[in-house]
GROMACS .gro file of C-alpha atoms in nm:
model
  196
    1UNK     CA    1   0.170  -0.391   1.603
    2UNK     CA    2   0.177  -0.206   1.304
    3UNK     CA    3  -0.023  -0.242   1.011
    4UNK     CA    4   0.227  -0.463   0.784
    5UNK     CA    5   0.316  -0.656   1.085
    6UNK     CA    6  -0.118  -0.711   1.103
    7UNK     CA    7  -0.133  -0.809   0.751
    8UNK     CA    8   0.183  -1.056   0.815
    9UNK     CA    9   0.001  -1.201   1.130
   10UNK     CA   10  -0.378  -1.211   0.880
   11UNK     CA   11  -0.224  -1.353   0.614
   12UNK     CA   12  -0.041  -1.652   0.814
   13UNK     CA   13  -0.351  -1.757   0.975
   14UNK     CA   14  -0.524  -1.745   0.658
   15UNK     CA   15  -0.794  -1.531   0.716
   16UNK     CA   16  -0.679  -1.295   0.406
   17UNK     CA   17  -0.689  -1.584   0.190
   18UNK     CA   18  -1.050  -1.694   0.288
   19UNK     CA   19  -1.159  -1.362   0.289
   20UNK     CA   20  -1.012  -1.317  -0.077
   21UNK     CA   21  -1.213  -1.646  -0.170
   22UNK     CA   22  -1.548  -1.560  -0.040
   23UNK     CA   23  -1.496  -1.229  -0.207
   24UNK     CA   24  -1.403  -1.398  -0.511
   25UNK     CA   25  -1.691  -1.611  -0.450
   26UNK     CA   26  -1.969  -1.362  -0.431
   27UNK     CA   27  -1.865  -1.193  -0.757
   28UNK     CA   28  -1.864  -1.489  -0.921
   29UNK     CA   29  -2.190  -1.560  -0.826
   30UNK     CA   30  -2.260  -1.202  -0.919
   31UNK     CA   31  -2.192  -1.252  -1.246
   32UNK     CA   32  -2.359  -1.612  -1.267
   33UNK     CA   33  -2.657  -1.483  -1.138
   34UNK     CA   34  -2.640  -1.171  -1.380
   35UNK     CA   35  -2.542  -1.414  -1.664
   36UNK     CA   36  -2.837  -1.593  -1.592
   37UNK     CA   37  -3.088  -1.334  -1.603
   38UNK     CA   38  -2.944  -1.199  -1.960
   39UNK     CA   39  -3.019  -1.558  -2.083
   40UNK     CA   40  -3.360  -1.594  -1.907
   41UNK     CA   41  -3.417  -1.251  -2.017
   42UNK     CA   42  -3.334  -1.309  -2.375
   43UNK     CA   43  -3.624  -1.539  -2.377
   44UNK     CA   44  -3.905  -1.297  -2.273
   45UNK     CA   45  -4.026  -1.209  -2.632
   46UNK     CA   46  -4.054  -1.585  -2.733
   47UNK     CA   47  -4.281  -1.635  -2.436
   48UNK     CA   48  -4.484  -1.332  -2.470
   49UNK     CA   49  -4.572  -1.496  -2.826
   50UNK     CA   50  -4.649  -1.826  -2.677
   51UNK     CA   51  -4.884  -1.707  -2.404
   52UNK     CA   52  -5.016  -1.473  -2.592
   53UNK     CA   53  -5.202  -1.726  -2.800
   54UNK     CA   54  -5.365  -1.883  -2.478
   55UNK     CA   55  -5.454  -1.580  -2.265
   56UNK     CA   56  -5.634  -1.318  -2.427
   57UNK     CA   57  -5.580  -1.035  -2.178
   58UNK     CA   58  -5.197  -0.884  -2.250
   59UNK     CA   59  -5.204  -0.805  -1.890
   60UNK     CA   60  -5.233  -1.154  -1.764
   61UNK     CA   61  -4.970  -1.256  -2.038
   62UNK     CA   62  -4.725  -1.054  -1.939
   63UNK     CA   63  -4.811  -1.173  -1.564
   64UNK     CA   64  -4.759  -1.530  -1.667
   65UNK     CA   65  -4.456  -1.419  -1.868
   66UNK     CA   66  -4.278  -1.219  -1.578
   67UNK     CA   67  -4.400  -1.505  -1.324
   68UNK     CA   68  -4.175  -1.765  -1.500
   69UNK     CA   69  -3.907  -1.538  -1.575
   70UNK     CA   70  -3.881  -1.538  -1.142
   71UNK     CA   71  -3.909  -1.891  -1.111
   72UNK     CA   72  -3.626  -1.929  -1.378
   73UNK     CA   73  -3.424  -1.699  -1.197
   74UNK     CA   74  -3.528  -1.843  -0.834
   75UNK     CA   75  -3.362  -2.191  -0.942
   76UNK     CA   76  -3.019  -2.192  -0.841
   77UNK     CA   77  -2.905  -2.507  -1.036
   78UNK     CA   78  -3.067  -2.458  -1.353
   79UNK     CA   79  -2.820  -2.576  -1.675
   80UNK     CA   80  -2.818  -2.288  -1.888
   81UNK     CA   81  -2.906  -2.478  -2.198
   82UNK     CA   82  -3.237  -2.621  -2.030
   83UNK     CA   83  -3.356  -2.256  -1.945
   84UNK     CA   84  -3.536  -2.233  -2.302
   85UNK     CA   85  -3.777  -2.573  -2.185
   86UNK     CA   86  -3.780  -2.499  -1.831
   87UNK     CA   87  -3.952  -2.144  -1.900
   88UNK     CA   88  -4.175  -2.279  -2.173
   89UNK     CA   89  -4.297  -2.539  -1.998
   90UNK     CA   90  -4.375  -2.305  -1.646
   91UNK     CA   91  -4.543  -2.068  -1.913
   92UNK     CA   92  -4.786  -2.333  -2.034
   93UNK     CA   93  -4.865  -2.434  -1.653
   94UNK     CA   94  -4.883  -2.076  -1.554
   95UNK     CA   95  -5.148  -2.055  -1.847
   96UNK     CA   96  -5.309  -2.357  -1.719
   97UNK     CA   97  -5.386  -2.225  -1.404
   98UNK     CA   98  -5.486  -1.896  -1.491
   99UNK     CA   99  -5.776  -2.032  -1.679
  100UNK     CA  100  -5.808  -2.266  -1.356
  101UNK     CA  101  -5.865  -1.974  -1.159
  102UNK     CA  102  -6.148  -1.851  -1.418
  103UNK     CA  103  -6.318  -2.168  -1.434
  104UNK     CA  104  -6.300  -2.171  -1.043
  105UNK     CA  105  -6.408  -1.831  -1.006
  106UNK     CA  106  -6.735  -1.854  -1.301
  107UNK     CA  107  -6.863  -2.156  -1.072
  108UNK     CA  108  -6.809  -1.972  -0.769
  109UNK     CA  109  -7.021  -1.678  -0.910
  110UNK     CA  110  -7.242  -1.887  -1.071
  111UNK     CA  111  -7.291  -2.088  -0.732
  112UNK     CA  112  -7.405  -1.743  -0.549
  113UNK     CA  113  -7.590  -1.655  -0.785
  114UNK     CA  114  -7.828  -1.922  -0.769
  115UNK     CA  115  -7.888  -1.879  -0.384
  116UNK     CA  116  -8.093  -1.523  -0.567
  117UNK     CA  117  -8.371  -1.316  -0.386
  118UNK     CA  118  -8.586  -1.416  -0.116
  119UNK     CA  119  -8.825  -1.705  -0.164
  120UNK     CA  120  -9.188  -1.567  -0.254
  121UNK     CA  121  -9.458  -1.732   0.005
  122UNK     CA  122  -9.643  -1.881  -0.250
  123UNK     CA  123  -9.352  -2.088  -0.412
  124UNK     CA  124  -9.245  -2.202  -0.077
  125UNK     CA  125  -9.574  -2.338  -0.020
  126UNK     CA  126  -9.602  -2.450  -0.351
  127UNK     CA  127  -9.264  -2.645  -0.356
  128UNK     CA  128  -9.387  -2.786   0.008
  129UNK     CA  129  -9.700  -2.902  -0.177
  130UNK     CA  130  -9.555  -3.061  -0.487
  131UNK     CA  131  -9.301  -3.241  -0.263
  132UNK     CA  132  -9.580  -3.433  -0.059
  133UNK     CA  133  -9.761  -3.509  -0.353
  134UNK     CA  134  -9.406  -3.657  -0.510
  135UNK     CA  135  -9.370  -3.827  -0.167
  136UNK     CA  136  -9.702  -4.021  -0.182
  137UNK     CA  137  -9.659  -4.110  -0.514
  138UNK     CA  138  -9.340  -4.287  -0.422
  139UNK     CA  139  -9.598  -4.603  -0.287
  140UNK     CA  140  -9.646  -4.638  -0.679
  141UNK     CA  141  -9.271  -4.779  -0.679
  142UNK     CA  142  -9.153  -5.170  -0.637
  143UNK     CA  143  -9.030  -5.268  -0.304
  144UNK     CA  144  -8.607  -5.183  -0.332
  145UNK     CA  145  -8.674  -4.885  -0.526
  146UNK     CA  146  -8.967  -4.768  -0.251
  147UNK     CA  147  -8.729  -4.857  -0.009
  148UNK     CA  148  -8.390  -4.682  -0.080
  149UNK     CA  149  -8.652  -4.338  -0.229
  150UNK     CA  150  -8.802  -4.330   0.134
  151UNK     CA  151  -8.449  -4.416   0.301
  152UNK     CA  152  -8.294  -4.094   0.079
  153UNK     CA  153  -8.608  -3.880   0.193
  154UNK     CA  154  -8.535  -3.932   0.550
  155UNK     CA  155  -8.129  -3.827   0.470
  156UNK     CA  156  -8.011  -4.156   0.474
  157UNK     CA  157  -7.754  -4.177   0.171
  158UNK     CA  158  -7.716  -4.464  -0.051
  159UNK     CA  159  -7.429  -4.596   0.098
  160UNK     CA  160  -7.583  -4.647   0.414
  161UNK     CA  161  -7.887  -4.774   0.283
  162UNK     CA  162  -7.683  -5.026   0.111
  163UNK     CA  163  -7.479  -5.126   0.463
  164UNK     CA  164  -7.850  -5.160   0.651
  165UNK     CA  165  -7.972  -5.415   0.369
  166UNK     CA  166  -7.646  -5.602   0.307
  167UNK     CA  167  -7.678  -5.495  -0.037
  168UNK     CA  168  -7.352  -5.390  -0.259
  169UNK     CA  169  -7.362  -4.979  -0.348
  170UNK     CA  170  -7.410  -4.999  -0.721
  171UNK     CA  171  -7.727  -5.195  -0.647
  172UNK     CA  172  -7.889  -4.941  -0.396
  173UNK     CA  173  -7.792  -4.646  -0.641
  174UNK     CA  174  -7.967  -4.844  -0.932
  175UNK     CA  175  -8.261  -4.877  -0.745
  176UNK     CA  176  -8.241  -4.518  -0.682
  177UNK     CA  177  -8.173  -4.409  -1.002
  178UNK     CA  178  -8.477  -4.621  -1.125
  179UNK     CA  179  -8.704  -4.520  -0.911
  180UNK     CA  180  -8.626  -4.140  -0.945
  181UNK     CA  181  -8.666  -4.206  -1.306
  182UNK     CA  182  -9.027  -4.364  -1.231
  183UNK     CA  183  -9.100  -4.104  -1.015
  184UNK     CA  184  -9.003  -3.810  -1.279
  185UNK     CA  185  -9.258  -4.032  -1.569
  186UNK     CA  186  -9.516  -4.003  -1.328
  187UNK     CA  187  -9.478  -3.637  -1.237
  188UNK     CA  188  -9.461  -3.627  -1.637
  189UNK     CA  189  -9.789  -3.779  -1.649
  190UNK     CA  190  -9.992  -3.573  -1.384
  191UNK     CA  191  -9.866  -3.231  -1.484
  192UNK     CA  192  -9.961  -3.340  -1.906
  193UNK     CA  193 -10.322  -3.512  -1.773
  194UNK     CA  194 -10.326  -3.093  -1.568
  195UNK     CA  195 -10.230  -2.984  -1.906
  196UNK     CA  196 -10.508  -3.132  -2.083
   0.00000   0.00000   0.00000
């Protein structure tokens, strides 16, 4: 078979044909896809204004800018004349969760920094001291508020507390509240009568 007669035999099973179409196919969505990011890409400016404003660092901006920029372009069925809004709005959330992340990582930082240095002797003994005095003070409180103060000393939470006495939640955590409240007047008291 020679090579006209293979093209004769290709083209009337129709594998020239499809093979035309897919080829016609993939440049079109060449060109869409190139289309697209000239029109995404026409918008980077505008956003680099708008996030700007909310992020202070140009670094992260242009991060946030570039990041919805590749989600634009990512979205295959995106109408062209929604791209404007679509990027806007992933800017904003992009912004939103970059100072997400800070806020995350300042408790985070602030969290281990409070664990500190080693525990001096002397306030561990101290704070061992001050918390049986608290604890003997707590037979100054009325009966519910004794109760659920002890019950929360010994780990028990409120809501169990509340399931042991048949007693609704918001009740055993105002009776805790109350008699934490008591029990911070009369530390009040002692340390101002020390004072004196």
């Amino acid at each position: 078979m020679n090579h006209r007669e293979l093209l004769d035999h290709l083209d009337e099973s129709g594998i020239v044909d499809r093979a035309i179409d897919r080829a016609s196919r993939e440049s079109q969505e060449e060109v869409r896809r190139e289309f697209s990011w000239d029109v995404i890409a026409s918008h980077r400016e505008r956003l680099m204004r708008l996030v700007r404003r909310r992020l202070p660092n140009a670094q992260d901006a242009e991060d946030c800018v570039q990041e919805a920029m590749l989600r634009a372009a990512a979205h295959g069925n995106l109408d062209q004349d929604r791209i404007g809004p679509f990027l806007t709005s992933v800017a904003l959330r992009l912004c939103v969760d970059h100072y997400r992340e800070l806020e995350r990582r300042r408790r985070l930082l602030r969290r281990a920094a409070d664990v500190g240095g080693p525990e001096l002797p002397d306030e561990g003994v101290c704070d061992q001291d001050f918390g049986r005095w608290l604890l003997g003070q707590v037979h100054l409180l009325r009966g519910r508020e004794r109760q659920v103060v002890l019950a929360r000393a010994h780990g028990i939470s409120t809501l169990e507390f509340a399931r042991m006495h048949q007693i609704s939640v918001k009740a055993a955590e105002g009776a805790f509240t109350r008699g934490r409240a008591r029990l911070r007047l009369l530390c009040a008291r002692a340390l101002d009568g020390a004072a004196a």
